[in-house]
């Protein structure tokens, strides 16, 4: 009897550990920095956050380009692994690559920096960006680039560190941006967006060639 007890104890301990680790949260690398990668400490995620994510974004504002990276915890169902391109203003273009995974520390390391495709594809969408409100009129029209085929309208709450405010934005996006659902908390490279509206409609087909020549774009 006596020699078996330590083994039983060990077994119990192993079982307890296994059960405990099941109930324990995921831990992810958490960091935010300019450049194509960042490194930070592993942090325990909130219990409902069952994924680690890395986002690398390239934003082109006018002729200024910047690359930023963020790594964090999020919900797996809100996480999209892949490429997203958005144009939210005539001088406001952004592409990002994201990677989602579900094991401790799985977002360590690097992912590729997204490729900028600034080729106009002939589609157009209403565009706007607003802070402190959840609607915007979209009276500006932007040309879509690359594989941006959707007109999007996102609004909700944007968190910048400890501050949060309402936002609304419209513009062109790849259909991959439409993975985002209402209620999702979506980290971008600099902010976290809580979506209350996430509308996507295919960008309207441009008018035919003859129409375009006589269109109201001429001065
Ligand atoms: C992005 O596209 C624009 C316009 O084609 C170009 O001027 C710029 O150099 C490109 N940037 C990168 C990083 O490819
Ligand atoms: C860039 O976008 C254009 C227009 O949609 C497309 O024809 C082209 O294949 C894209 N280039 C790359 C490298 O994806």
CSV table of C-alpha atoms and ligand atoms in Angstrom, one decimal:
chain,number,residue,atom,x,y,z
A,1,UNK,CA,0.0,0.0,0.0
A,2,UNK,CA,2.6,2.4,1.1
A,3,UNK,CA,4.7,2.3,-2.2
A,4,UNK,CA,1.6,3.0,-4.2
A,5,UNK,CA,0.5,6.1,-2.5
A,6,UNK,CA,3.2,8.5,-3.9
A,7,UNK,CA,2.2,7.3,-7.4
A,8,UNK,CA,-1.5,7.8,-6.7
A,9,UNK,CA,-0.5,11.3,-5.4
A,10,UNK,CA,1.4,12.0,-8.6
A,11,UNK,CA,-1.5,10.8,-10.7
A,12,UNK,CA,-3.9,13.0,-8.8
A,13,UNK,CA,-1.5,15.9,-9.2
A,14,UNK,CA,-1.1,15.3,-12.9
A,15,UNK,CA,-4.9,15.1,-13.4
A,16,UNK,CA,-5.4,18.3,-11.3
A,17,UNK,CA,-2.8,20.1,-13.4
A,18,UNK,CA,-4.5,19.0,-16.6
A,19,UNK,CA,-7.9,20.1,-15.4
A,20,UNK,CA,-6.5,23.4,-14.1
A,21,UNK,CA,-4.7,24.1,-17.4
A,22,UNK,CA,-7.9,23.5,-19.3
A,23,UNK,CA,-9.7,26.1,-17.2
A,24,UNK,CA,-6.8,28.5,-17.4
A,25,UNK,CA,-6.6,31.3,-19.9
A,26,UNK,CA,-4.5,31.4,-23.0
A,27,UNK,CA,-1.4,33.5,-22.9
A,28,UNK,CA,-0.2,35.5,-25.9
A,29,UNK,CA,2.6,37.8,-26.7
A,30,UNK,CA,1.4,41.4,-26.3
A,31,UNK,CA,3.2,44.4,-27.9
A,32,UNK,CA,2.7,47.3,-30.2
A,33,UNK,CA,5.5,49.1,-32.2
A,34,UNK,CA,6.4,50.8,-35.4
A,35,UNK,CA,8.1,48.5,-37.8
A,36,UNK,CA,7.3,45.1,-39.3
A,37,UNK,CA,7.5,43.2,-36.0
A,38,UNK,CA,7.4,43.7,-32.3
A,39,UNK,CA,8.3,41.7,-29.2
A,40,UNK,CA,6.8,41.8,-25.7
A,41,UNK,CA,6.0,39.7,-22.7
A,42,UNK,CA,3.6,36.8,-22.7
A,43,UNK,CA,0.4,37.9,-21.0
A,44,UNK,CA,-2.6,36.0,-19.8
A,45,UNK,CA,-5.7,36.7,-21.9
A,46,UNK,CA,-9.2,37.5,-20.6
A,47,UNK,CA,-11.1,34.2,-20.2
A,48,UNK,CA,-13.3,34.9,-23.3
A,49,UNK,CA,-10.3,35.6,-25.4
A,50,UNK,CA,-9.3,32.3,-27.0
A,51,UNK,CA,-6.9,33.5,-29.7
A,52,UNK,CA,-3.6,35.3,-30.1
A,53,UNK,CA,-3.3,37.6,-33.0
A,54,UNK,CA,-0.5,39.5,-34.9
A,55,UNK,CA,-1.4,42.4,-37.2
A,56,UNK,CA,1.1,44.1,-39.4
A,57,UNK,CA,-0.3,47.2,-41.2
A,58,UNK,CA,1.1,49.4,-43.9
A,59,UNK,CA,-0.6,52.7,-44.1
A,60,UNK,CA,-0.2,55.2,-46.8
A,61,UNK,CA,-1.4,58.7,-46.0
A,62,UNK,CA,-0.6,61.1,-48.8
A,63,UNK,CA,3.0,60.2,-49.7
A,64,UNK,CA,3.8,59.1,-46.1
A,65,UNK,CA,4.2,55.4,-45.5
A,66,UNK,CA,4.4,53.7,-42.2
A,67,UNK,CA,4.5,50.1,-41.0
A,68,UNK,CA,3.2,49.1,-37.6
A,69,UNK,CA,2.8,45.9,-35.7
A,70,UNK,CA,0.6,44.8,-32.8
A,71,UNK,CA,0.2,41.5,-31.0
A,72,UNK,CA,-2.6,40.8,-28.6
A,73,UNK,CA,-5.4,38.5,-27.4
A,74,UNK,CA,-8.8,38.4,-29.0
A,75,UNK,CA,-11.8,36.1,-29.6
A,76,UNK,CA,-11.1,33.5,-32.3
A,77,UNK,CA,-14.5,34.0,-33.9
A,78,UNK,CA,-13.7,37.7,-34.5
A,79,UNK,CA,-10.2,36.9,-35.8
A,80,UNK,CA,-9.4,36.9,-39.5
A,81,UNK,CA,-6.1,35.4,-40.7
A,82,UNK,CA,-5.1,37.1,-44.0
A,83,UNK,CA,-4.9,40.2,-46.0
A,84,UNK,CA,-7.2,43.2,-45.8
A,85,UNK,CA,-7.0,46.4,-47.8
A,86,UNK,CA,-9.0,49.6,-47.1
A,87,UNK,CA,-9.3,53.0,-48.7
A,88,UNK,CA,-11.2,55.4,-46.4
A,89,UNK,CA,-10.2,58.7,-48.0
A,90,UNK,CA,-8.5,59.9,-51.1
A,91,UNK,CA,-5.2,60.0,-49.2
A,92,UNK,CA,-5.9,57.3,-46.7
A,93,UNK,CA,-5.0,53.8,-47.8
A,94,UNK,CA,-4.1,50.9,-45.5
A,95,UNK,CA,-3.2,47.2,-46.0
A,96,UNK,CA,-2.7,44.7,-43.3
A,97,UNK,CA,-1.8,41.1,-42.8
A,98,UNK,CA,-3.2,39.3,-39.7
A,99,UNK,CA,-2.5,35.9,-38.2
A,100,UNK,CA,-4.6,34.2,-35.6
A,101,UNK,CA,-3.7,31.1,-33.5
A,102,UNK,CA,-4.8,29.3,-30.4
A,103,UNK,CA,-1.8,28.1,-28.4
A,104,UNK,CA,0.2,29.8,-25.6
A,105,UNK,CA,2.7,32.1,-27.2
A,106,UNK,CA,1.8,31.1,-30.7
A,107,UNK,CA,1.9,34.7,-32.0
A,108,UNK,CA,5.6,35.1,-31.3
A,109,UNK,CA,7.7,35.7,-34.3
A,110,UNK,CA,7.1,37.5,-37.5
A,111,UNK,CA,4.5,37.5,-40.3
A,112,UNK,CA,5.0,39.1,-43.8
A,113,UNK,CA,4.5,42.8,-44.3
A,114,UNK,CA,1.5,43.3,-46.6
A,115,UNK,CA,2.0,44.4,-50.1
A,116,UNK,CA,0.7,47.8,-51.3
A,117,UNK,CA,-1.3,47.6,-54.5
A,118,UNK,CA,-2.3,51.1,-55.5
A,119,UNK,CA,-3.6,50.2,-59.0
A,120,UNK,CA,-7.0,51.8,-59.4
A,121,UNK,CA,-9.6,49.1,-60.2
A,122,UNK,CA,-12.3,51.4,-61.6
A,123,UNK,CA,-14.7,51.0,-58.6
A,124,UNK,CA,-15.7,53.8,-56.3
A,125,UNK,CA,-17.3,54.1,-52.8
A,126,UNK,CA,-18.6,56.8,-50.6
A,127,UNK,CA,-16.1,57.6,-48.0
A,128,UNK,CA,-15.8,59.5,-44.7
A,129,UNK,CA,-14.2,59.3,-41.3
A,130,UNK,CA,-15.7,60.7,-38.1
A,131,UNK,CA,-14.8,60.7,-34.5
A,132,UNK,CA,-17.3,61.2,-31.5
A,133,UNK,CA,-20.2,60.0,-33.6
A,134,UNK,CA,-21.5,56.7,-35.1
A,135,UNK,CA,-22.6,58.0,-38.5
A,136,UNK,CA,-21.0,59.8,-41.3
A,137,UNK,CA,-22.5,61.0,-44.6
A,138,UNK,CA,-20.0,59.6,-47.1
A,139,UNK,CA,-20.4,62.6,-49.4
A,140,UNK,CA,-16.9,62.1,-50.6
A,141,UNK,CA,-16.2,59.4,-53.2
A,142,UNK,CA,-13.0,57.5,-53.3
A,143,UNK,CA,-11.5,55.3,-56.0
A,144,UNK,CA,-10.9,51.7,-54.9
A,145,UNK,CA,-7.6,50.1,-55.5
A,146,UNK,CA,-6.2,46.5,-55.9
A,147,UNK,CA,-8.8,44.0,-55.0
A,148,UNK,CA,-11.1,46.3,-53.0
A,149,UNK,CA,-14.5,45.4,-54.3
A,150,UNK,CA,-16.7,46.2,-51.3
A,151,UNK,CA,-18.1,49.5,-50.0
A,152,UNK,CA,-17.9,49.3,-46.2
A,153,UNK,CA,-19.6,51.2,-43.4
A,154,UNK,CA,-18.1,50.5,-40.0
A,155,UNK,CA,-19.0,52.3,-36.8
A,156,UNK,CA,-18.9,51.7,-33.0
A,157,UNK,CA,-16.4,52.4,-30.3
A,158,UNK,CA,-12.7,52.9,-30.8
A,159,UNK,CA,-10.3,52.4,-27.9
A,160,UNK,CA,-7.0,54.1,-27.8
A,161,UNK,CA,-5.3,52.9,-24.6
A,162,UNK,CA,-7.5,54.1,-21.7
A,163,UNK,CA,-9.7,56.4,-23.8
A,164,UNK,CA,-12.6,55.3,-25.9
A,165,UNK,CA,-14.8,57.3,-28.3
A,166,UNK,CA,-17.4,56.7,-31.0
A,167,UNK,CA,-16.3,56.5,-34.6
A,168,UNK,CA,-17.7,56.0,-38.0
A,169,UNK,CA,-16.0,55.3,-41.3
A,170,UNK,CA,-16.9,54.4,-44.9
A,171,UNK,CA,-14.9,53.6,-47.9
A,172,UNK,CA,-13.5,50.8,-50.1
A,173,UNK,CA,-12.3,47.4,-48.7
A,174,UNK,CA,-11.5,43.9,-49.8
A,175,UNK,CA,-14.2,41.4,-49.0
A,176,UNK,CA,-11.9,40.0,-46.3
A,177,UNK,CA,-12.8,43.1,-44.3
A,178,UNK,CA,-16.4,41.8,-44.2
A,179,UNK,CA,-15.4,39.0,-41.9
A,180,UNK,CA,-15.9,41.5,-39.0
A,181,UNK,CA,-19.3,41.2,-37.4
A,182,UNK,CA,-21.3,43.5,-35.2
A,183,UNK,CA,-20.2,43.0,-31.6
A,184,UNK,CA,-16.7,42.0,-32.5
A,185,UNK,CA,-13.7,43.6,-30.8
A,186,UNK,CA,-11.1,44.0,-33.6
A,187,UNK,CA,-7.6,45.2,-32.9
A,188,UNK,CA,-5.9,47.2,-35.6
A,189,UNK,CA,-2.3,48.1,-35.4
A,190,UNK,CA,-3.0,51.2,-33.2
A,191,UNK,CA,-6.5,51.0,-31.9
A,192,UNK,CA,-9.1,48.4,-30.9
A,193,UNK,CA,-12.5,48.7,-32.6
A,194,UNK,CA,-15.7,47.5,-31.0
A,195,UNK,CA,-18.1,47.2,-34.0
A,196,UNK,CA,-21.8,48.2,-33.7
A,197,UNK,CA,-22.2,48.5,-37.4
A,198,UNK,CA,-20.4,46.4,-40.0
A,199,UNK,CA,-22.1,46.8,-43.4
A,200,UNK,CA,-20.6,45.6,-46.7
A,201,UNK,CA,-22.1,46.0,-50.1
A,202,UNK,CA,-20.4,45.3,-53.4
A,203,UNK,CA,-19.1,48.5,-54.9
A,204,UNK,CA,-21.5,49.6,-57.7
A,205,UNK,CA,-20.3,48.8,-61.2
A,206,UNK,CA,-18.8,51.9,-62.9
A,207,UNK,CA,-20.8,53.4,-65.7
A,208,UNK,CA,-20.0,52.2,-69.2
A,209,UNK,CA,-17.2,53.8,-71.2
A,210,UNK,CA,-19.5,56.0,-73.3
A,211,UNK,CA,-21.2,57.3,-70.1
A,212,UNK,CA,-17.9,57.8,-68.3
A,213,UNK,CA,-16.6,60.1,-71.1
A,214,UNK,CA,-19.6,62.4,-70.7
A,215,UNK,CA,-19.8,62.0,-66.9
A,216,UNK,CA,-20.0,64.8,-64.5
A,217,UNK,CA,-16.3,64.4,-63.6
A,218,UNK,CA,-15.3,66.9,-66.4
A,219,UNK,CA,-14.9,70.4,-65.0
B,1,LIG,C1,2.6,52.1,-53.0
B,1,LIG,O1,2.0,52.5,-54.2
B,1,LIG,C2,2.3,53.8,-54.5
B,1,LIG,C3,1.5,54.2,-55.8
B,1,LIG,O2,1.7,53.2,-56.8
B,1,LIG,C4,3.8,54.0,-54.7
B,1,LIG,O3,4.1,55.3,-55.0
B,1,LIG,C5,4.5,53.5,-53.5
B,1,LIG,O4,5.9,53.5,-53.7
B,1,LIG,C6,4.1,52.1,-53.1
B,1,LIG,N1,4.7,51.7,-51.8
B,1,LIG,C7,5.2,50.5,-51.6
B,1,LIG,C8,5.8,50.2,-50.3
B,1,LIG,O5,5.2,49.6,-52.5
B,2,LIG,C1,-3.3,45.0,-58.2
B,2,LIG,O1,-4.6,45.4,-58.4
B,2,LIG,C2,-5.0,45.3,-59.8
B,2,LIG,C3,-6.4,45.9,-59.9
B,2,LIG,O2,-7.3,45.2,-59.2
B,2,LIG,C4,-4.9,43.9,-60.2
B,2,LIG,O3,-5.3,43.8,-61.6
B,2,LIG,C5,-3.5,43.3,-60.0
B,2,LIG,O4,-3.5,42.0,-60.3
B,2,LIG,C6,-3.1,43.6,-58.6
B,2,LIG,N1,-1.7,43.2,-58.4
B,2,LIG,C7,-1.2,42.3,-57.5
B,2,LIG,C8,0.2,42.1,-57.5
B,2,LIG,O5,-2.0,41.7,-56.8
